[in-house]
Coordinates of N, CA and C in Angstrom, one line a residue:
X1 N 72.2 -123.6 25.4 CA 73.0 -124.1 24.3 C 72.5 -125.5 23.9
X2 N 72.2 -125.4 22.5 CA 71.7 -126.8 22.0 C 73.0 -127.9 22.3
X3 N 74.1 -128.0 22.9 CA 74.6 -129.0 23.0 C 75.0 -129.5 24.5
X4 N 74.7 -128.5 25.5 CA 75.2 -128.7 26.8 C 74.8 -130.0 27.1
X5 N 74.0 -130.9 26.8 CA 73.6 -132.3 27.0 C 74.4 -132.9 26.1
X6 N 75.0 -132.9 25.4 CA 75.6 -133.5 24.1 C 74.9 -133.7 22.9
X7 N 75.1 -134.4 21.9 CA 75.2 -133.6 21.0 C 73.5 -134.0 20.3
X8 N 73.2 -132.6 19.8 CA 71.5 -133.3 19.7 C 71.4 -133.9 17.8
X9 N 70.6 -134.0 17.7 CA 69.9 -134.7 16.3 C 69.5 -134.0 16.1
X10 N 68.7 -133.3 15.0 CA 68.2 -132.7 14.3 C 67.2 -133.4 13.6
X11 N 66.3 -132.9 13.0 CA 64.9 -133.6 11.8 C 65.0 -132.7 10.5
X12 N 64.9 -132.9 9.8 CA 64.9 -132.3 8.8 C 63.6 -131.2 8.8
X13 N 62.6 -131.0 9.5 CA 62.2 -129.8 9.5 C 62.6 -129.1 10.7
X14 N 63.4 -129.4 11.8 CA 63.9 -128.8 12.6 C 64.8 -128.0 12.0
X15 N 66.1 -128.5 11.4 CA 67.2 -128.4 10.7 C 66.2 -126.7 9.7
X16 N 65.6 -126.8 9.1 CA 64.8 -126.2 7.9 C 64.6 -124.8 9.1
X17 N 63.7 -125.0 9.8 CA 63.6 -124.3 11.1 C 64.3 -123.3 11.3
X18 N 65.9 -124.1 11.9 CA 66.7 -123.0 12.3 C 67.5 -122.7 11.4
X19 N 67.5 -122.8 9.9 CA 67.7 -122.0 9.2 C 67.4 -120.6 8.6
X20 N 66.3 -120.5 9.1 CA 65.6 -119.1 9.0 C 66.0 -118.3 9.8
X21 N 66.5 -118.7 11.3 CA 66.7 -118.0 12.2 C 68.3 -117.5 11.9
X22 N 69.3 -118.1 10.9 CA 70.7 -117.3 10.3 C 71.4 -118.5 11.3
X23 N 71.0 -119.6 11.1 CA 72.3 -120.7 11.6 C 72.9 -121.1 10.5
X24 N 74.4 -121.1 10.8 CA 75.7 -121.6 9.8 C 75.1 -122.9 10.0
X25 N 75.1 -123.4 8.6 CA 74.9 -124.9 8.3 C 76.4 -125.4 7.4
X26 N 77.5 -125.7 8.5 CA 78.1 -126.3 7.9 C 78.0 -128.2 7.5
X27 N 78.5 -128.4 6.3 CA 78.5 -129.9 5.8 C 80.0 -130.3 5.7
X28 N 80.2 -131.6 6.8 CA 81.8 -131.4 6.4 C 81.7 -132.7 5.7
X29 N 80.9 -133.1 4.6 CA 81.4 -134.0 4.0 C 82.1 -134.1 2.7
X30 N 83.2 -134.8 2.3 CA 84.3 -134.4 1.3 C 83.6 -134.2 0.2
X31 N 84.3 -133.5 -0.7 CA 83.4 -132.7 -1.8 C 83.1 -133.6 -2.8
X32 N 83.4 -134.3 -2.8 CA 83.2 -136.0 -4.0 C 81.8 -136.2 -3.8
X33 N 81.4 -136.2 -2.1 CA 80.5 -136.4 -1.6 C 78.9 -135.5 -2.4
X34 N 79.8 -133.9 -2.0 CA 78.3 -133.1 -2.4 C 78.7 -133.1 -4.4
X35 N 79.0 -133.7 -4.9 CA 79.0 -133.8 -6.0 C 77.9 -135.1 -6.5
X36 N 78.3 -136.1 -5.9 CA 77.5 -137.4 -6.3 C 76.4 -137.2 -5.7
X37 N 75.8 -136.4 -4.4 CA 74.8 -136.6 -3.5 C 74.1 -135.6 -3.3
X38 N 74.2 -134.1 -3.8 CA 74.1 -132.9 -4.1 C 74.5 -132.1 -2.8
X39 N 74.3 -130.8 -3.1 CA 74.3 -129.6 -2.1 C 72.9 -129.7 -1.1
X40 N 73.2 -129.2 0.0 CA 72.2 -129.0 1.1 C 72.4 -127.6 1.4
X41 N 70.8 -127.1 0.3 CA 71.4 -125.1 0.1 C 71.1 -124.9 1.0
X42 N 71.9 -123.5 1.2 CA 72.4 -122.6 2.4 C 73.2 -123.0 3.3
X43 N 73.7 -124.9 2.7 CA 75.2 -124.9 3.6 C 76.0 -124.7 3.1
X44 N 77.4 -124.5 3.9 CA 78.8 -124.4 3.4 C 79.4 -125.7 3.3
X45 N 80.4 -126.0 2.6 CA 81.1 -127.0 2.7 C 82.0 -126.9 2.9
X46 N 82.8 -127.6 4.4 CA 84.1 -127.7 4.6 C 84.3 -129.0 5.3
X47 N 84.7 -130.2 4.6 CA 85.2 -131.4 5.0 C 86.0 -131.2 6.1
X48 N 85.7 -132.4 7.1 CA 86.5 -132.7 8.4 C 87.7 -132.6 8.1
X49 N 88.0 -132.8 7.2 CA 90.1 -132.7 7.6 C 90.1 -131.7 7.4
X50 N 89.6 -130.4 6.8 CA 90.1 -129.2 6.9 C 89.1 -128.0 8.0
X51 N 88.1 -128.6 8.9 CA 87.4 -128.2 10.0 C 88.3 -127.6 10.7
X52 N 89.5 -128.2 11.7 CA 89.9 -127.8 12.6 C 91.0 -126.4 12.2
X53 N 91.5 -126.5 10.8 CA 92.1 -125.0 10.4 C 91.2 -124.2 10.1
X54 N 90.2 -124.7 9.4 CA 88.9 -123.2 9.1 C 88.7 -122.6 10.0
X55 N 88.1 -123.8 10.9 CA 87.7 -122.6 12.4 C 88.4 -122.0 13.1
X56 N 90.4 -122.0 12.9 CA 91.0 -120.9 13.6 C 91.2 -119.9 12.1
X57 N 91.0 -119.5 11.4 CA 91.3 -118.9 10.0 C 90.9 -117.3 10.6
X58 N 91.9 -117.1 9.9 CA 91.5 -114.9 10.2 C 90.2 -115.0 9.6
X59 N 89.2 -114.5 10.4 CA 88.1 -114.0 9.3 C 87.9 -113.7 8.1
X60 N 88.8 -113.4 7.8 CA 89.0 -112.1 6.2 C 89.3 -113.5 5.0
X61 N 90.1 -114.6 5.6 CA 90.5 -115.3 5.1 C 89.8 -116.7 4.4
X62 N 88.6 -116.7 5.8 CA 87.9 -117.9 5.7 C 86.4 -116.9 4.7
X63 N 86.2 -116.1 4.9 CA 85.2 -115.3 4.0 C 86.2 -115.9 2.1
X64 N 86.6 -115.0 2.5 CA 87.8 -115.6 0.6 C 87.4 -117.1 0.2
X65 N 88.0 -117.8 1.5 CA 88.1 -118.9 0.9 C 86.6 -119.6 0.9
X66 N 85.6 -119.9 1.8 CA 84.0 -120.5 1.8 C 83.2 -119.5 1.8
X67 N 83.3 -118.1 1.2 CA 82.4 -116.9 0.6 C 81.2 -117.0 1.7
X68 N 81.7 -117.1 2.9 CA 80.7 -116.9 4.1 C 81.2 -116.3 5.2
X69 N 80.8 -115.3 6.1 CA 81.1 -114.8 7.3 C 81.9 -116.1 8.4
X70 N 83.1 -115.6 8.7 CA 82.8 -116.7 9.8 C 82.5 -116.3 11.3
X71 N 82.1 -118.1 11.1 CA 80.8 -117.9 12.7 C 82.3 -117.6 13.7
X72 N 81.4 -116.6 14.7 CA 81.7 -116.2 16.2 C 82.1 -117.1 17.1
X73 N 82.9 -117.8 18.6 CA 82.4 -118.4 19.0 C 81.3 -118.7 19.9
X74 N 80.4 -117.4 19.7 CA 79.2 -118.0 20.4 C 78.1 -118.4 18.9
X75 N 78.3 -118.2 17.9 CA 76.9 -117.9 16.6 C 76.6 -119.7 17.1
X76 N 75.3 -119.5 16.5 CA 74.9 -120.9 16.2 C 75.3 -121.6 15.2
X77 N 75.6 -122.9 15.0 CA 75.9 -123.5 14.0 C 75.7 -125.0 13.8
X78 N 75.6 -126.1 12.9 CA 74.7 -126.8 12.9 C 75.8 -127.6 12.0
X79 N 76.4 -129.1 12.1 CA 77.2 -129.4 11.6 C 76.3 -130.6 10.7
X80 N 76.6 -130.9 9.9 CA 75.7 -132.1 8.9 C 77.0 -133.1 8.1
X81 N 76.5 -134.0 7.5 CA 77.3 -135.6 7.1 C 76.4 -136.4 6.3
X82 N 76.7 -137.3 6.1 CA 76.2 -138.9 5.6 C 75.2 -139.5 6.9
X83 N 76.0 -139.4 7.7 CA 75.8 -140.9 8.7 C 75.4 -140.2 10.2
X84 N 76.2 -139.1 10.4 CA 75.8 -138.5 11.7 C 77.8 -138.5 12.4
X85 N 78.4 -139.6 12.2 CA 79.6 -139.9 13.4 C 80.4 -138.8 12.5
X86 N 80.6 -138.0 11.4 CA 81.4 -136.7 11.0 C 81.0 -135.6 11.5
X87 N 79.8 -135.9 11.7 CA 79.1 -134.5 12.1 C 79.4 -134.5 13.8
X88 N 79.2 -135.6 14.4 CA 79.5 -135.3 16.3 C 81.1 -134.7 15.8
X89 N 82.0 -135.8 15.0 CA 83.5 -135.1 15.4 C 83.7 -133.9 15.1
X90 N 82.8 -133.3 13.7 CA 82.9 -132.1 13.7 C 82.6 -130.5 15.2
X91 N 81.5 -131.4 15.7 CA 81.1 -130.8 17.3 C 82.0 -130.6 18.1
X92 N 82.3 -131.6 18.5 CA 83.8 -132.0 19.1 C 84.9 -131.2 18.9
X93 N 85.3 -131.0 17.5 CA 86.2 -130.0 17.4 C 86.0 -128.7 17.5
X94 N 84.8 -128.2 17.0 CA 84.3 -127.0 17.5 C 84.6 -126.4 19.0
X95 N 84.1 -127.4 19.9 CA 83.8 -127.1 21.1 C 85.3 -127.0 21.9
X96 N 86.0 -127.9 21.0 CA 87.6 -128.0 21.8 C 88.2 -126.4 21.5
X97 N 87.4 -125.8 20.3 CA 88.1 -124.1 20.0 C 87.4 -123.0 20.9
X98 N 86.4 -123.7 21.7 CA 85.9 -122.3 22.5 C 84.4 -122.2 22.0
X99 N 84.2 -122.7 20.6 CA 82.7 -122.7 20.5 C 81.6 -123.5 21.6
X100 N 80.7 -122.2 21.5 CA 79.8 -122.6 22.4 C 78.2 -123.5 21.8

C-alpha cells in the first residue's frame, strides 16, 4: 500500500504514471480554485469539505453527482491540492473510512 509509511509525494511524472494504470485522481481543491488554475484531466473534483460525505455516498449517487465510479475501499487513489496540507487531510479522511 503506497501509504503504509505515511503519506507519500508524488512527481508529476509519477502522478502521470499511475494514471494509466486506472487510479482515481481525486482534487479536493474548491472549485474557485480549478476555475482560476485550471483542471488536472482525468481528475475529479471534490473539495475537502465535501470529501468526508462523498466517500460514504451510495454508489449510484456519487456516480450522478462526480460522473465517476466510486472508488472501492481497496481501489487506488491519489488525492491532489495547491500546497500538499489538503491533500494529506484528504488521506486522513480516507483512511479513517476503511480505505486502504
Amino acid at each position: 500500500s503506497l501509504c503504509a509509511a505515511g503519506p507519500p509525494n508524488l512527481s508529476y511524472q509519477e502522478l502521470k504514471d499511475l494514471k494509466k494504470a486506472n487510479v482515481l485522481h481525486i482534487d479536493v481543491r474548491e472549485r474557485w480554485e480549478i476555475d482560476r488554475f485550471g483542471k488536472i484531466p482525468e481528475s475529479i473534483n471534490i473539495p475537502l469539505g465535501e470529501l468526508m460525505e462523498a466517500l460514504q455516498m451510495d454508489p449510484t449517487e456519487f456516480k450522478e453527482q462526480y460522473n465517476q465510479k466510486m472508488p472501492s475501499k481497496s481501489d487506488p487513489v491519489v488525492f491532489s491540492c495547491l500546497a500538499g496540507t489538503r491533500s494529506k487531510q484528504a488521506l486522513g479522511f480516507a483512511m479513517s473510512l476503511g480505505f486502504s
